Coordinates of C-alpha atoms in Angstrom, one line a residue:
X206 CA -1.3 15.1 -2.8
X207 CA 2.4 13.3 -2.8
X208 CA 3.7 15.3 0.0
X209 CA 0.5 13.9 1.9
X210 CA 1.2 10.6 0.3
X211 CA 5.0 11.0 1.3
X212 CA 4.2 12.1 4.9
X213 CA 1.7 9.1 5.1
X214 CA 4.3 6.5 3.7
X215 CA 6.6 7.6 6.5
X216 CA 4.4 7.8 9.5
X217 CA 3.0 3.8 8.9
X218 CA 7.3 3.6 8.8
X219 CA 7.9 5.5 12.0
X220 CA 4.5 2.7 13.3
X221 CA 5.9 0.0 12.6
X222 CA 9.9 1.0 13.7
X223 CA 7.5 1.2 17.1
X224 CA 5.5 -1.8 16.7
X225 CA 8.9 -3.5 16.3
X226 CA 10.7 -2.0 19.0
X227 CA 8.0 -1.9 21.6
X228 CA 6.5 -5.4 19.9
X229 CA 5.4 -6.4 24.1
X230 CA 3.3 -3.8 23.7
X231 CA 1.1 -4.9 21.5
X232 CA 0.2 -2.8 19.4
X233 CA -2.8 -3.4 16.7
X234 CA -3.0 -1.8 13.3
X235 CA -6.0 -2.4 11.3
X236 CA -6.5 -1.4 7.5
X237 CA -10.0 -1.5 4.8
X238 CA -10.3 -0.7 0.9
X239 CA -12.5 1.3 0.4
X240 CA -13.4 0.4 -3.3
X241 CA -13.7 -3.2 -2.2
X242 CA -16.6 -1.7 0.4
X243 CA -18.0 0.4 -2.3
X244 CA -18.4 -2.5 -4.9
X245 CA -20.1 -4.4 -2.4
X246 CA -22.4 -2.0 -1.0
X247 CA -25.7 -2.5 -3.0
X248 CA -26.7 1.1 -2.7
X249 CA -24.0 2.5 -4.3
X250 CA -23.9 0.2 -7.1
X251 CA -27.2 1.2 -8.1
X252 CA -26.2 4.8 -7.8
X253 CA -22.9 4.2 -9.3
X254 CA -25.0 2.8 -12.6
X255 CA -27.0 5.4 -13.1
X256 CA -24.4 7.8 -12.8
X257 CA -22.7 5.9 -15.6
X258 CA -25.6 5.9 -17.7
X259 CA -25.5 9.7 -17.2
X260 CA -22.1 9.8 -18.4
X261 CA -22.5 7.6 -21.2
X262 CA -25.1 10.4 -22.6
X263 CA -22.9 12.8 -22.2
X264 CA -20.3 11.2 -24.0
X265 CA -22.7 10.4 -27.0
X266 CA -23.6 14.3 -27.0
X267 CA -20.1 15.6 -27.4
X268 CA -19.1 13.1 -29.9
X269 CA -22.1 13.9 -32.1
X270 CA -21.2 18.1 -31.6
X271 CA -17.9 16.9 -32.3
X272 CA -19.0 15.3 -35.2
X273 CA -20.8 17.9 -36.3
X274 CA -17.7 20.6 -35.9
X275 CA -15.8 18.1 -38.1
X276 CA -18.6 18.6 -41.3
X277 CA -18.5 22.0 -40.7
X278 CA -15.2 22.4 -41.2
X279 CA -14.8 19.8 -43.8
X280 CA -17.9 21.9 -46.0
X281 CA -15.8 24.7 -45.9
X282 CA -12.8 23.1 -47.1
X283 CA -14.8 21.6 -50.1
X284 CA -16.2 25.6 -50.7
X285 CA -13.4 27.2 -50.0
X286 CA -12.8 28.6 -53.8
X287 CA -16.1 29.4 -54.1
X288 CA -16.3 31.9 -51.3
X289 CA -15.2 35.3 -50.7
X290 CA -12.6 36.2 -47.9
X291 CA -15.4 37.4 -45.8
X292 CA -17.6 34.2 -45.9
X293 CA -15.0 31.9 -45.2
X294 CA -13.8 34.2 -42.4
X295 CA -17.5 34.2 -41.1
X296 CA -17.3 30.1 -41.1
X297 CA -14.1 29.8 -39.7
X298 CA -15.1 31.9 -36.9
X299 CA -18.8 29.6 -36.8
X300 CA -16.5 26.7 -36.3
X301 CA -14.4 28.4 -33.8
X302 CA -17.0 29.5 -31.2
X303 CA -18.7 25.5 -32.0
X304 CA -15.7 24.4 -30.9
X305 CA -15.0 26.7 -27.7
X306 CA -19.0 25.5 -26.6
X307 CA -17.9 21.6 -27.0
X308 CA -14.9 22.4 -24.4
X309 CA -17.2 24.8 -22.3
X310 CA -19.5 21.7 -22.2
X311 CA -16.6 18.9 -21.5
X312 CA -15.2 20.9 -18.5
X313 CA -18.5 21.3 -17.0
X314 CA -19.1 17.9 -17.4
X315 CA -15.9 16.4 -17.0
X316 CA -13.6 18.9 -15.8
X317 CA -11.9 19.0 -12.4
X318 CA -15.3 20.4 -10.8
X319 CA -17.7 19.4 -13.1
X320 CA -21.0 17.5 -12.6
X321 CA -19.0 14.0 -12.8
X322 CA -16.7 14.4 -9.9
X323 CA -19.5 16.5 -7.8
X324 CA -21.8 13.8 -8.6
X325 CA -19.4 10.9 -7.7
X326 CA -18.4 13.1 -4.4
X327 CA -22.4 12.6 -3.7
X328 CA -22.6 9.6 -4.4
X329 CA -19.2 8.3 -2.3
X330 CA -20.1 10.3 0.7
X331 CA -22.9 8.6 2.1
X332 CA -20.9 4.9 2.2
X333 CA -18.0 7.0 3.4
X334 CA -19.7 8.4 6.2
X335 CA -21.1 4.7 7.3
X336 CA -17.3 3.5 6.6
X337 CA -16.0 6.0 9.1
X338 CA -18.9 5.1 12.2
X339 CA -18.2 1.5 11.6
X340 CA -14.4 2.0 11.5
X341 CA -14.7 3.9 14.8
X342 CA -17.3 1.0 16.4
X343 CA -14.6 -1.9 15.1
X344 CA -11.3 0.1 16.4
X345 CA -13.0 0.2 19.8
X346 CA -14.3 -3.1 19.8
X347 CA -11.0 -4.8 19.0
X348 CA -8.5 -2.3 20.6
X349 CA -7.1 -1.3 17.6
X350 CA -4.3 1.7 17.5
X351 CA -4.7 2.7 13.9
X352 CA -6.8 2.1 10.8
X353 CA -5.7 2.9 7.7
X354 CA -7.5 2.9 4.0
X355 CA -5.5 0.8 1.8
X356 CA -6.6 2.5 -1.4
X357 CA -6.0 6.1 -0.7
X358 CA -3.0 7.7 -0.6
X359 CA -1.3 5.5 1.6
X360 CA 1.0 3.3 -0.1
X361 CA 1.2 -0.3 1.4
X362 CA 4.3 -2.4 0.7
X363 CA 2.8 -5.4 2.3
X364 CA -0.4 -6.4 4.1
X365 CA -1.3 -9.8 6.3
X366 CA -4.9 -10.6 5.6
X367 CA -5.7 -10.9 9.4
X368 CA -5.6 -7.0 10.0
X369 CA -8.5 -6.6 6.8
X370 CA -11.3 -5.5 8.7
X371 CA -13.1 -4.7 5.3
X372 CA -15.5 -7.4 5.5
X373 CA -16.6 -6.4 9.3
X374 CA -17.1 -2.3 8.3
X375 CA -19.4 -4.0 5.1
X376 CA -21.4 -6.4 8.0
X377 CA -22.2 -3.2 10.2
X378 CA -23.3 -1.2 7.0
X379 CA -25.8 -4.1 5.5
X380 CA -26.9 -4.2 9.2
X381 CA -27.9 -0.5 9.7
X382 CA -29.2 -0.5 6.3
X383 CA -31.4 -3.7 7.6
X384 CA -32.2 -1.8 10.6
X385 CA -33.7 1.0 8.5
X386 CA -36.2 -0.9 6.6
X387 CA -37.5 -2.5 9.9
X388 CA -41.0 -1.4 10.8
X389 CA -42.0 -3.5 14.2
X390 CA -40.5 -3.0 17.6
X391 CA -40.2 -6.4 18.3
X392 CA -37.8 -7.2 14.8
X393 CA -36.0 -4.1 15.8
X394 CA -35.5 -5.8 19.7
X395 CA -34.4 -9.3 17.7
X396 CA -31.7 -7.0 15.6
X397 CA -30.6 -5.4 18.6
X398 CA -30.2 -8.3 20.6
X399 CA -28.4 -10.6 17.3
X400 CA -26.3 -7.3 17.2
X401 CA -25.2 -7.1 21.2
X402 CA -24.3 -10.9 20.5
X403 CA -22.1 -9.9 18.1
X404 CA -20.0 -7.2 19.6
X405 CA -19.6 -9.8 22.6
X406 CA -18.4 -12.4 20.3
X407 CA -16.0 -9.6 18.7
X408 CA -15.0 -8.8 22.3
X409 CA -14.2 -12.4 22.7
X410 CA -12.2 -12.6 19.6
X411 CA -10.1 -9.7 20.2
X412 CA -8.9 -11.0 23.6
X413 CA -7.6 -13.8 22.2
X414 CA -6.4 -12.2 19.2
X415 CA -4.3 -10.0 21.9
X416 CA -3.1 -13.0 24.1
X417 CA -2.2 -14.9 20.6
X418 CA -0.2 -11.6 19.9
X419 CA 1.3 -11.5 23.1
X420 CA 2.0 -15.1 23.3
X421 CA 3.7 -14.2 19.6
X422 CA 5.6 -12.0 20.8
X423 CA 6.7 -13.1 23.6
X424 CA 8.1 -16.1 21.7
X425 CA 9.6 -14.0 19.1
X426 CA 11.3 -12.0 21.9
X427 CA 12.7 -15.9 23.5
X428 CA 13.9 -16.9 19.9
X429 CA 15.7 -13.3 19.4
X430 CA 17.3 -13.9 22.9
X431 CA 18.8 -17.8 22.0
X432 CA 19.8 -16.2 18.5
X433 CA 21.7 -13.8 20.4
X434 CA 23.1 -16.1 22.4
X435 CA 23.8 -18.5 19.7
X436 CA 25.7 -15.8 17.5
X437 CA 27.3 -15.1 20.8
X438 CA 28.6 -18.4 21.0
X439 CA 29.6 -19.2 17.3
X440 CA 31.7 -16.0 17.4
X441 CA 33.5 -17.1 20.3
X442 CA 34.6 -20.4 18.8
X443 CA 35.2 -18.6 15.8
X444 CA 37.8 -16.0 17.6
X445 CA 39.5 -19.3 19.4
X446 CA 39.7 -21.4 16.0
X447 CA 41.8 -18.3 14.3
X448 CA 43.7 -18.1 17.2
X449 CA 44.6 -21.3 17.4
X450 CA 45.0 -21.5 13.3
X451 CA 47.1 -18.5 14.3
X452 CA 49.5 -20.2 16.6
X453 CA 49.9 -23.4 14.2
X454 CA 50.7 -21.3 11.3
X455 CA 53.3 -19.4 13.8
X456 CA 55.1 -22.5 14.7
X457 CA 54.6 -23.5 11.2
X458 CA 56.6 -20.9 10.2
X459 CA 59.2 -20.8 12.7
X460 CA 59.8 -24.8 11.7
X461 CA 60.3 -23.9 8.3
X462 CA 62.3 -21.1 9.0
X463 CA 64.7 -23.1 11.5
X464 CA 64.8 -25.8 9.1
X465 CA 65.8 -23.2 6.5
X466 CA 68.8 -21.7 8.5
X467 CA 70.5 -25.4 9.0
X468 CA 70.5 -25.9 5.3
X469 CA 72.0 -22.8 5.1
X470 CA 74.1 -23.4 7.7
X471 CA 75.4 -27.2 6.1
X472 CA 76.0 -25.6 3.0
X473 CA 77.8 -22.2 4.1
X474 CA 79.9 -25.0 6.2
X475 CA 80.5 -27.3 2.5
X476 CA 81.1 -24.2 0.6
X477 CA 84.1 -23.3 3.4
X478 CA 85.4 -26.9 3.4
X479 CA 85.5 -27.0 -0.3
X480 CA 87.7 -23.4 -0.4
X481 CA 90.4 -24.7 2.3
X482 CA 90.7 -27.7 0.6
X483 CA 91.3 -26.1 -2.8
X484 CA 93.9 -23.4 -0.6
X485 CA 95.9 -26.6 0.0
X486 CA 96.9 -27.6 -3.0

């Protein structure tokens, strides 16, 4: 499960190194969660209660044979001096197999195949299969490249609420679910055509969710170009203004220096007038 989680991490990477370098392109990436579908799918709620009920029961059961375990073994505790080797062995081996039937009973209830996750499996499949055909109608609807489920393995670092197309997979389910319960041709006609009217306005959307994107892109692309350009610029002044700096500190120096060598100079000169005049004398 984390190696699929890892390899999943790193192709959305690799998708959106692509989207970024090929961002003309356009390309459209879509994402759902599905326990945000599931909460609001009226169906599976009901189901989903039930099912708790279910487990709630099951939980009472195995905390009363629990219980029960727990008087057995404190009786014995409170006889203990009053029976013979063989009796207690007897009990403790009573308790024993009680206690290997309340784990028997967990792990079929519970446990990793137990009636719970079969149960939920049941239960999730259904919306899951709707999830998938409405996922498929969307994507084609709206050109998008990839649809991902934000609540499975894949690990999303960020999101924009614009590419949540959770709330359109939920429309198309409480749609078929209407279309079910319809009985006359002529509401079915009405749904149909309310429907048709709906992709076309979805259609509509799309293209000018691609020509904002484009448009978006394309100015992104102009703005990287004048940064470039801009950068370009600033770095040439800044090599000219340390050359120049370069060439002032230079002549700096060569001042000072110069400067330097004539005091030098004045007082080597001194120093020799002052040692002839002393040779005198």
């Amino acid at each position: 499960m984390k190696t699929k989680g890892l390899l999943l991490v790193a192709a959305v990477s690799w998708l959106f190194f692509t989207n970024a370098v090929h961002a003309q392109k356009g390309i459209r990436i879509g994402y759902i969660d599905m326990g945000y579908i599931l909460e609001n799918v009226p169906e599976y709620n009901e189901a989903s209660s039930e099912l708790e009920t279910k487990v709630q029961k099951w939980k009472v059961e195995i905390e009363a044979e629990l219980k029960e375990v727990e008087e057995m073994r404190k009786d014995l505790n409170n006889e203990r001096v009053l029976l013979t080797k063989e009796l207690i062995e007897e009990r403790e081996e009573d308790i024993f197999f009680k206690e290997k039937e309340i784990l028997e009973y967990q792990q079929k209830r519970f446990g990793p195949n137990g009636d719970l996750f079969i149960q939920k499996k049941r239960l999730v499949q259904p919306v899951q299969d709707q999830v998938f055909v409405a996922v498929q109608e969307i994507a084609k609807n709206k050109k998008y490249d990839f649809v991902f489920d934000k609540s499975a393995d894949l690990v999303m670092l960020y999101s924009a609420d614009r590419f949540d197309i959770s709330d359109q997979v939920l429309l198309r389910i409480n749609r078929a679910s209407k279309r079910k319960q319809l009985n006359s041709k002529k509401d079915k006609k009405a749904l149909e055509r309310a429907e048709k009217r709906n992709v076309e306005q979805e259609t509509e959307i799309s293209d000018r969710d691609r020509a904002a994107q484009k448009r978006l892109s394309e100015r992104e692309l102009l703005l990287k170009e004048r940064k470039i350009q801009r950068d370009s610029i600033r770095a040439a002044k800044k090599k000219e203004f340390e050359a120049r700096r370069a060439r002032l500190l230079e002549l700096q120096k060569r001042k000072k220096d110069s400067i330097n060598a004539l005091k030098t100079q004045k007082e080597n000169l001194k120093n020799n007038d002052s040692s002839s005049g002393s040779d005198n004398d």
